[in-house]
Each structure stands twice: as C-alpha cells, then as structure tokens.
Amino acid sequence: MPVELLFALLRNPASTGAVMPSSRRLANAMASAAVGADAVVELGAGTGPVTEALLRRLPGVPLIAVELQASLARRLQARFPTVDVRQASAKQVVDGLIDRPGRLVLVSSLPFRSLPREIGAETVDSICRFLARDCERKLVQFTYQPRAPFVAPREFRWHRRAVVWRNTPPAGIWELQVER
Ligand SMILES: C[S@@+](CC[C@H](N)C(=O)[O-])C[C@H]1O[C@@H](n2cnc3c(N)ncnc32)[C@H](O)[C@@H]1O
C-alpha cells in the first residue's frame, strides 16, 4: 500500500526514508536470511511486506515487529494479529532484549543513511551491543548504496549476502555479526 508510506514520508521524511514499500523479492530475500533464528525482531516494519514474508518463510518462529510511527504500528497490528507489534524506537526494543537467550536475528529496514545523526548513532550502538553478546546473533539490513549500510566498530564483520537486482532500485542485503 504505497499511499501509507507516502503519508508517513510527508509526516516524517528523515525516518521514513522511502516512498515505495519493499518489493516482494526484497522482502523474501530478507526473510530467507533469517532462516534458523529462534526469534526474529523486525526493525522499521513500516507497511509490512517484510513482516508478511517473515511469517511465510519462518512459520512458528516468534516475531516482534518494531515501528516508530503510531499509525503504521496500528495498521501492522490489525493486519498481523499474531505478531508482537511494538510502537517504539528500535533502540528501546533492542536494549530491552539484550539478555534474551537463543539465536536472535534482527531484520531491519531502518533508513540509516537518512535518519537524524544522533538517532542513527544511538541505534547503531544499541545494535552493536546486542550483537556483541552472542556471535550467533546477526543483523540483516538492506541498502540501496553500493557499500555497507553503516560503519561498524572493528570487532564486527559485514558480509554482503545478496543483491536483489529486480527491485527498484536494486538493493544489497547485508549481514552484520561480531567476529568469532
Ligand atoms: C524504509 S521505511 C519502511 C520499510 C518497510 N519494509 C516497508 O516496505 O514498508 C522504514 C521504517 O522505519 C521506521 N523507523 C524509522 N526510524 C525508526 C526507529 N528509530 N525505530 C523504529 N522504527 C523506525 C519508519 O517509521 C519507517 O516506517
């Protein structure tokens, strides 16, 4: 539903970061990267294409979907009643899950390149603290840029998992983990 994202973009351009929802191909590729997780935390769930793909690809795996904008979060909860939708910042939710056991995977559509600098920095810090607790944890993040989504501290390793060419624009899917 592009119109929802368009309204969100008009309300809050920097944190929305996109006018078009993620394509089905991109959403499926993001969900495939999370296979094997004990639980998934989706960051910046927006209008829900990645949420839908995660439910299809990982049936029965607990899913928390985080969305900052209240109107989008309400629509997500109405559309996906089995999902634990949190209307909160990614940092708040990730900080709160740091001690949760199991192989947790963060699947993110957060627009790191357009987020306000301070929000971007505190979110990256929170994600890195979370990943550093367990080398089995990972972040899956897409970007339209030809480089890693953000600069991570030295002890972390970025790996480009795939490029989804049939997406407008083509998107790289990257994974971030702490070095073993
Ligand atoms: C690129 S858009 C949505 C992408 C989504 N896959 C889709 O197709 O609708 C990114 C989303 O991240 C949300 N967002 C931005 N900053 C956030 C934050 N700090 N915490 C949680 N969500 C955030 C925005 O409100 C927006 O809905």
XYZ file of N, CA and C and ligand atoms in Angstrom:
567
model
N 0.827 -1.197 0.000
C 0.000 0.000 0.000
C 0.866 1.254 0.000
N 1.358 1.687 -1.165
C 2.302 2.797 -1.210
C 1.779 4.065 -0.568
N 0.443 4.283 -0.564
C -0.082 5.542 -0.045
C 0.218 5.718 1.448
N 0.221 4.611 2.200
C 0.546 4.709 3.643
C 1.963 5.226 3.848
N 2.866 4.672 3.043
C 4.269 5.071 3.197
C 4.466 6.517 2.725
N 3.696 6.907 1.708
C 3.773 8.281 1.216
C 3.343 9.248 2.314
N 2.243 8.948 3.006
C 1.799 9.820 4.105
C 2.862 9.861 5.202
N 3.428 8.676 5.509
C 4.464 8.616 6.552
C 5.667 9.461 6.134
N 5.987 9.409 4.837
C 7.132 10.178 4.332
C 6.872 11.672 4.469
N 5.620 12.088 4.178
C 5.290 13.512 4.288
C 5.354 13.966 5.743
N 4.917 13.079 6.654
C 4.947 13.430 8.085
C 6.367 13.462 8.615
N 7.181 12.519 8.183
C 8.492 12.344 8.800
C 9.504 11.807 7.780
N 9.972 12.693 6.878
C 10.801 12.212 5.761
C 12.087 11.518 6.191
N 12.792 12.063 7.194
C 14.118 11.501 7.531
C 14.014 10.091 8.081
N 12.981 9.838 8.902
C 12.949 8.495 9.494
C 12.151 7.513 8.648
N 11.409 7.996 7.656
C 10.702 7.056 6.770
C 11.659 6.572 5.689
N 12.304 7.495 5.011
C 13.427 7.134 4.138
C 13.056 6.472 2.829
N 11.773 6.201 2.566
C 11.413 5.536 1.302
C 9.997 5.921 0.939
N 9.746 5.992 -0.366
C 8.385 6.297 -0.795
C 7.658 5.023 -1.223
N 8.437 4.021 -1.620
C 7.852 2.752 -2.062
C 8.109 1.671 -1.019
N 7.113 0.852 -0.722
C 7.366 -0.282 0.180
C 8.385 -1.239 -0.433
N 9.002 -2.055 0.411
C 9.945 -3.069 -0.087
C 9.193 -4.012 -1.026
N 9.850 -4.377 -2.141
C 9.205 -5.283 -3.105
C 9.105 -6.685 -2.496
N 8.270 -7.507 -3.116
C 8.117 -8.882 -2.630
C 9.449 -9.638 -2.710
N 10.202 -9.385 -3.786
C 11.504 -10.084 -3.934
C 12.460 -9.685 -2.818
N 12.501 -8.374 -2.551
C 13.398 -7.907 -1.489
C 12.941 -8.473 -0.134
N 11.642 -8.417 0.117
C 11.107 -8.922 1.395
C 11.427 -10.412 1.547
N 11.258 -11.184 0.475
C 11.543 -12.630 0.554
C 13.022 -12.882 0.822
N 13.877 -12.110 0.168
C 15.320 -12.298 0.358
C 15.725 -11.937 1.793
N 15.108 -10.901 2.353
C 15.394 -10.529 3.758
C 14.947 -11.664 4.692
N 13.757 -12.192 4.426
C 13.224 -13.255 5.294
C 14.092 -14.511 5.195
N 14.569 -14.831 3.989
C 15.407 -16.031 3.824
C 16.677 -15.925 4.662
N 17.182 -14.709 4.805
C 18.422 -14.510 5.576
C 18.205 -14.789 7.065
N 16.953 -14.829 7.500
C 16.674 -15.045 8.930
C 16.371 -16.505 9.248
N 16.379 -17.370 8.248
C 16.049 -18.788 8.488
C 17.053 -19.372 9.496
N 16.542 -20.124 10.469
C 17.410 -20.696 11.511
C 17.320 -19.925 12.821
N 16.638 -18.778 12.789
C 16.520 -17.969 14.014
C 15.560 -18.628 14.998
N 15.837 -18.421 16.309
C 14.884 -18.849 17.349
C 13.793 -17.795 17.527
N 14.152 -16.545 17.235
C 13.182 -15.446 17.289
C 13.704 -14.337 16.388
N 12.778 -13.582 15.810
C 13.164 -12.507 14.887
C 12.600 -11.190 15.412
N 13.422 -10.141 15.301
C 12.979 -8.802 15.658
C 13.097 -7.959 14.393
N 11.963 -7.509 13.882
C 11.988 -6.696 12.668
C 11.996 -5.221 13.067
N 12.963 -4.490 12.556
C 13.121 -3.070 12.916
C 12.666 -2.193 11.752
N 11.731 -1.265 12.011
C 11.220 -0.395 10.951
C 10.305 -1.160 10.017
N 9.277 -1.779 10.594
C 8.420 -2.688 9.814
C 7.542 -1.948 8.809
N 7.296 -0.665 9.008
C 6.601 0.161 8.007
C 5.231 -0.377 7.642
N 5.048 -0.676 6.351
C 3.730 -1.133 5.872
C 3.622 -2.657 5.879
N 4.694 -3.357 6.221
C 4.576 -4.792 6.495
C 4.963 -5.817 5.434
N 5.564 -5.444 4.298
C 5.920 -6.501 3.344
C 6.945 -7.495 3.889
N 7.897 -7.005 4.675
C 8.910 -7.914 5.235
C 8.274 -8.754 6.353
N 7.386 -8.150 7.123
C 6.660 -8.883 8.171
C 5.925 -10.070 7.537
N 5.237 -9.786 6.453
C 4.466 -10.832 5.766
C 5.393 -11.955 5.284
N 6.525 -11.567 4.695
C 7.474 -12.576 4.193
C 8.059 -13.390 5.345
N 8.329 -12.739 6.476
C 8.883 -13.464 7.637
C 7.880 -14.494 8.153
N 6.606 -14.109 8.202
C 5.584 -15.049 8.691
C 5.474 -16.249 7.755
N 5.614 -15.986 6.454
C 5.501 -17.070 5.470
C 6.721 -17.989 5.521
N 7.902 -17.362 5.607
C 9.163 -18.123 5.493
C 9.550 -18.802 6.804
N 9.151 -18.214 7.937
C 9.545 -18.771 9.250
C 8.295 -19.022 10.096
N 7.414 -19.917 9.656
C 6.183 -20.144 10.419
C 6.511 -20.670 11.809
N 5.819 -20.137 12.817
C 6.005 -20.616 14.189
C 7.166 -19.968 14.930
N 7.963 -19.178 14.236
C 9.088 -18.506 14.922
C 8.565 -17.183 15.506
N 8.775 -16.954 16.818
C 8.279 -15.707 17.411
C 8.828 -14.486 16.672
N 7.924 -13.534 16.413
C 8.301 -12.337 15.645
C 7.836 -11.087 16.393
N 8.797 -10.202 16.637
C 8.479 -8.878 17.199
C 8.696 -7.878 16.065
N 7.681 -7.056 15.774
C 7.819 -6.047 14.711
C 7.821 -4.668 15.366
N 8.884 -3.905 15.122
C 9.054 -2.606 15.768
C 8.816 -1.505 14.734
N 7.941 -0.580 15.078
C 7.667 0.540 14.168
C 7.422 1.790 15.010
N 8.173 2.848 14.702
C 8.113 4.074 15.498
C 6.817 4.844 15.279
N 6.333 4.877 14.049
C 5.172 5.744 13.742
C 3.867 5.035 14.146
N 3.101 5.737 14.985
C 1.916 5.115 15.601
C 0.913 4.618 14.567
N 0.659 5.395 13.514
C -0.395 4.986 12.564
C 0.040 3.716 11.830
N 1.331 3.632 11.489
C 1.819 2.423 10.811
C 1.781 1.226 11.764
N 2.168 1.462 13.028
C 2.174 0.362 14.013
C 0.750 -0.171 14.212
N -0.233 0.727 14.282
C -1.635 0.282 14.454
C -2.081 -0.584 13.280
N -1.720 -0.154 12.063
C -2.120 -0.935 10.878
C -1.448 -2.300 10.862
N -0.168 -2.321 11.277
C 0.545 -3.610 11.318
C -0.152 -4.568 12.276
N -0.522 -4.053 13.470
C -1.130 -4.945 14.461
C -2.485 -5.466 13.974
N -3.230 -4.590 13.267
C -4.534 -5.025 12.754
C -4.347 -6.075 11.643
N -3.306 -5.890 10.831
C -3.099 -6.812 9.708
C -2.480 -8.142 10.143
N -1.621 -8.075 11.177
C -0.909 -9.284 11.633
C -1.175 -9.507 13.122
N -2.383 -10.004 13.469
C -2.736 -10.104 14.895
C -1.838 -11.034 15.700
N -1.137 -11.985 15.043
C -0.292 -12.919 15.810
C 1.094 -12.340 16.098
N 1.397 -11.212 15.482
C 2.742 -10.635 15.657
C 2.735 -9.696 16.866
N 3.840 -9.694 17.599
C 4.026 -8.792 18.737
C 4.533 -7.458 18.176
N 3.593 -6.548 17.890
C 3.974 -5.251 17.296
C 4.275 -4.269 18.434
N 5.425 -3.639 18.380
C 5.797 -2.645 19.397
C 5.897 -1.276 18.733
N 5.095 -0.333 19.193
C 5.239 1.045 18.702
C 6.266 1.721 19.603
N 7.508 1.714 19.131
C 8.631 2.161 19.960
C 9.819 2.381 19.039
N 10.901 2.909 19.617
C 12.108 3.057 18.796
C 12.853 1.712 18.792
N 13.601 1.496 17.716
C 14.394 0.276 17.605
C 15.326 0.162 18.811
N 15.926 1.288 19.219
C 16.875 1.259 20.341
C 16.203 0.733 21.619
N 15.006 1.270 21.921
C 14.293 0.841 23.141
C 14.075 -0.669 23.142
N 13.604 -1.190 22.024
C 13.258 -2.620 21.983
C 14.525 -3.475 22.014
N 15.520 -3.101 21.222
C 16.754 -3.908 21.167
C 17.433 -3.898 22.546
N 17.493 -2.735 23.194
C 18.092 -2.675 24.545
C 17.357 -3.614 25.501
N 16.032 -3.667 25.375
C 15.222 -4.492 26.279
C 15.372 -5.993 26.045
N 15.913 -6.369 24.890
C 16.022 -7.803 24.563
C 17.434 -8.341 24.738
N 18.345 -7.503 25.235
C 19.761 -7.872 25.212
C 20.049 -9.196 25.939
N 19.287 -9.497 27.014
C 19.558 -10.724 27.783
C 18.738 -11.917 27.321
N 17.915 -11.755 26.303
C 17.042 -12.871 25.882
C 17.888 -13.990 25.269
N 17.694 -15.223 25.734
C 18.507 -16.327 25.198
C 18.048 -16.749 23.799
N 18.888 -17.552 23.155
C 18.529 -18.094 21.834
C 19.170 -17.300 20.711
N 19.035 -17.877 19.522
C 19.629 -17.242 18.331
C 18.641 -16.190 17.821
N 18.927 -14.944 18.151
C 18.025 -13.852 17.777
C 18.564 -13.163 16.534
N 17.679 -12.909 15.589
C 18.088 -12.227 14.355
C 17.298 -10.923 14.232
N 18.025 -9.836 13.986
C 17.398 -8.535 13.726
C 17.280 -8.379 12.212
N 16.086 -8.081 11.738
C 15.869 -7.873 10.294
C 15.409 -6.428 10.146
N 16.241 -5.605 9.523
C 16.000 -4.168 9.584
C 15.795 -3.512 8.224
N 14.765 -2.645 8.183
C 14.567 -1.750 7.033
C 14.828 -0.310 7.462
N 15.498 -0.113 8.603
C 15.741 1.257 9.073
C 16.574 2.014 8.046
N 16.189 3.272 7.757
C 16.922 4.041 6.737
C 18.130 4.759 7.349
N 19.197 3.984 7.633
C 20.341 4.552 8.358
C 20.948 5.767 7.667
N 20.865 5.802 6.340
C 21.517 6.921 5.631
C 20.724 8.216 5.773
N 19.442 8.134 6.125
C 18.684 9.385 6.242
C 18.235 9.693 7.667
N 18.418 8.753 8.605
C 17.998 9.019 9.990
C 18.755 10.230 10.547
N 18.122 11.020 11.430
C 18.873 12.086 12.104
C 20.145 11.490 12.735
N 21.252 12.231 12.642
C 22.564 11.695 13.023
C 22.563 11.037 14.419
N 21.959 11.762 15.401
C 22.002 11.251 16.780
C 21.204 9.943 16.920
N 20.040 9.910 16.261
C 19.207 8.687 16.337
C 19.949 7.523 15.671
N 20.542 7.813 14.512
C 21.291 6.765 13.802
C 22.418 6.232 14.671
N 23.167 7.145 15.308
C 24.335 6.732 16.113
C 23.896 5.897 17.317
N 22.837 6.325 18.015
C 22.432 5.565 19.216
C 21.824 4.214 18.826
N 21.205 4.162 17.645
C 20.623 2.885 17.198
C 21.741 1.910 16.817
N 22.761 2.415 16.112
C 23.910 1.559 15.763
C 24.579 1.052 17.039
N 24.777 1.922 18.030
C 25.411 1.497 19.303
C 24.595 0.385 19.954
N 23.289 0.574 19.983
C 22.416 -0.408 20.635
C 22.490 -1.761 19.905
N 22.439 -1.718 18.569
C 22.501 -2.962 17.781
C 23.852 -3.653 18.009
N 24.922 -2.883 18.029
C 26.252 -3.496 18.197
C 26.402 -4.109 19.593
N 25.882 -3.440 20.621
C 25.924 -4.022 21.989
C 25.158 -5.338 21.996
N 24.008 -5.342 21.346
C 23.150 -6.536 21.285
C 23.875 -7.677 20.570
N 24.507 -7.396 19.438
C 25.194 -8.444 18.663
C 26.424 -8.953 19.396
N 27.097 -8.063 20.120
C 28.354 -8.427 20.783
C 28.143 -9.477 21.877
N 26.904 -9.597 22.384
C 26.602 -10.565 23.443
C 26.725 -12.021 22.970
N 26.557 -12.256 21.655
C 26.471 -13.639 21.175
C 26.800 -13.657 19.681
N 27.847 -14.433 19.332
C 28.269 -14.416 17.919
C 27.265 -15.134 17.003
N 26.246 -15.783 17.583
C 25.183 -16.397 16.761
C 24.136 -15.363 16.335
N 24.116 -14.222 17.008
C 23.148 -13.185 16.637
C 23.611 -12.483 15.378
N 22.666 -11.997 14.592
C 23.074 -11.181 13.447
C 22.023 -10.135 13.118
N 22.495 -9.118 12.395
C 21.613 -8.095 11.827
C 21.539 -8.344 10.332
N 20.326 -8.341 9.782
C 20.130 -8.399 8.332
C 19.586 -7.031 7.935
N 20.261 -6.369 7.014
C 19.896 -4.985 6.658
C 20.023 -4.810 5.154
N 19.052 -4.127 4.544
C 19.237 -3.840 3.115
C 19.662 -2.390 2.928
N 20.287 -2.143 1.800
C 20.681 -0.776 1.450
C 20.653 -0.623 -0.060
N 20.375 0.611 -0.502
C 20.433 0.907 -1.944
C 21.822 1.417 -2.339
N 22.689 1.602 -1.347
C 24.042 2.120 -1.624
C 24.959 0.956 -2.007
N 26.050 1.263 -2.762
C 26.952 0.178 -3.141
C 27.975 -0.158 -2.051
N 27.669 0.141 -0.808
C 28.598 -0.155 0.304
C 27.781 -0.593 1.527
N 28.491 -0.999 2.576
C 27.803 -1.483 3.779
C 26.877 -0.388 4.329
N 25.770 -0.792 4.968
C 24.757 0.168 5.416
C 25.265 1.229 6.391
N 26.193 0.860 7.282
C 26.791 1.854 8.181
C 28.153 1.340 8.618
N 28.945 2.252 9.173
C 30.281 1.853 9.627
C 30.140 1.247 11.023
N 30.644 0.013 11.158
C 30.543 -0.684 12.448
C 31.936 -0.731 13.090
N 31.995 -0.877 14.427
C 33.301 -0.986 15.090
C 34.122 -2.167 14.557
N 35.426 -2.123 14.830
C 36.381 -3.068 14.211
C 36.083 -4.540 14.485
N 35.516 -4.816 15.663
C 35.306 -6.232 16.025
C 34.103 -6.852 15.310
N 33.424 -6.053 14.447
C 32.267 -6.574 13.706
C 32.647 -6.786 12.246
N 31.915 -7.691 11.623
C 32.201 -8.012 10.226
C 30.916 -7.900 9.400
N 30.981 -7.118 8.319
C 29.873 -7.036 7.356
C 30.103 -8.068 6.258
N 29.003 -8.671 5.808
C 29.078 -9.632 4.711
C 27.902 -9.325 3.780
N 28.178 -9.102 2.490
C 27.057 -8.875 1.575
C 26.517 -10.220 1.140
N 25.297 -10.506 1.526
C 24.713 -11.826 1.301
C 24.138 -11.963 -0.105
N 23.553 -10.903 -0.630
C 22.883 -10.992 -1.935
C 22.621 -9.599 -2.475
N 22.381 -9.541 -3.790
C 21.874 -8.305 -4.397
C 20.553 -8.667 -5.067
N 19.525 -7.888 -4.759
C 18.224 -8.121 -5.386
C 18.133 -7.154 -6.562
N 18.457 -7.664 -7.741
C 18.505 -6.802 -8.928
C 17.115 -6.382 -9.365
N 16.142 -7.315 -9.186
C 14.791 -6.989 -9.650
C 14.016 -6.274 -8.542
N 14.576 -5.140 -8.152
C 13.977 -4.255 -7.155
C 14.292 -2.852 -7.652
N 13.445 -1.889 -7.376
C 13.711 -0.521 -7.839
C 13.950 0.373 -6.625
N 15.201 0.867 -6.428
C 16.412 0.473 -7.149
C 16.910 -0.890 -6.633
N 17.884 -1.508 -7.341
C 18.473 -2.751 -6.831
C 18.992 -2.553 -5.399
N 18.841 -3.605 -4.591
C 19.201 -3.470 -3.168
C 20.183 -4.566 -2.766
N 21.165 -4.188 -1.966
C 22.086 -5.167 -1.392
C 21.548 -5.609 -0.030
N 21.660 -6.910 0.240
C 21.284 -7.423 1.567
C 22.561 -7.785 2.297
N 22.742 -7.137 3.425
C 23.987 -7.288 4.192
C 23.696 -7.916 5.550
N 24.723 -8.635 6.057
C 24.610 -9.214 7.403
C 25.773 -8.685 8.248
N 25.460 -8.386 9.496
C 26.496 -7.907 10.428
C 26.540 -8.840 11.634
N 27.759 -9.296 11.981
C 27.965 -10.144 13.166
C 29.259 -9.730 13.842
N 29.337 -10.062 15.130
C 30.614 -9.847 15.817
C 31.574 -10.949 15.341
N 32.864 -10.599 15.203
C 33.863 -11.611 14.808
C 33.901 -12.735 15.831
N 33.996 -13.946 15.352
C 34.073 -15.088 16.284
C 35.442 -15.170 16.925
C 12.006 2.311 4.641
S 10.632 2.521 5.708
C 9.681 1.043 5.731
C 10.207 -0.177 5.124
C 9.238 -1.361 5.132
N 9.991 -2.565 4.771
C 8.111 -1.160 4.138
O 8.256 -1.587 2.983
O 7.084 -0.549 4.479
C 11.461 2.497 7.288
C 10.555 2.465 8.502
O 11.368 2.587 9.672
C 10.636 3.322 10.654
N 11.603 3.884 11.611
C 12.461 4.905 11.415
N 13.218 5.117 12.491
C 12.849 4.179 13.401
C 13.297 3.875 14.718
N 14.282 4.558 15.300
N 12.710 2.854 15.358
C 11.708 2.125 14.771
N 11.245 2.379 13.522
C 11.804 3.394 12.844
C 9.911 4.374 9.839
O 8.808 4.905 10.525
C 9.541 3.602 8.568
O 8.259 3.047 8.647
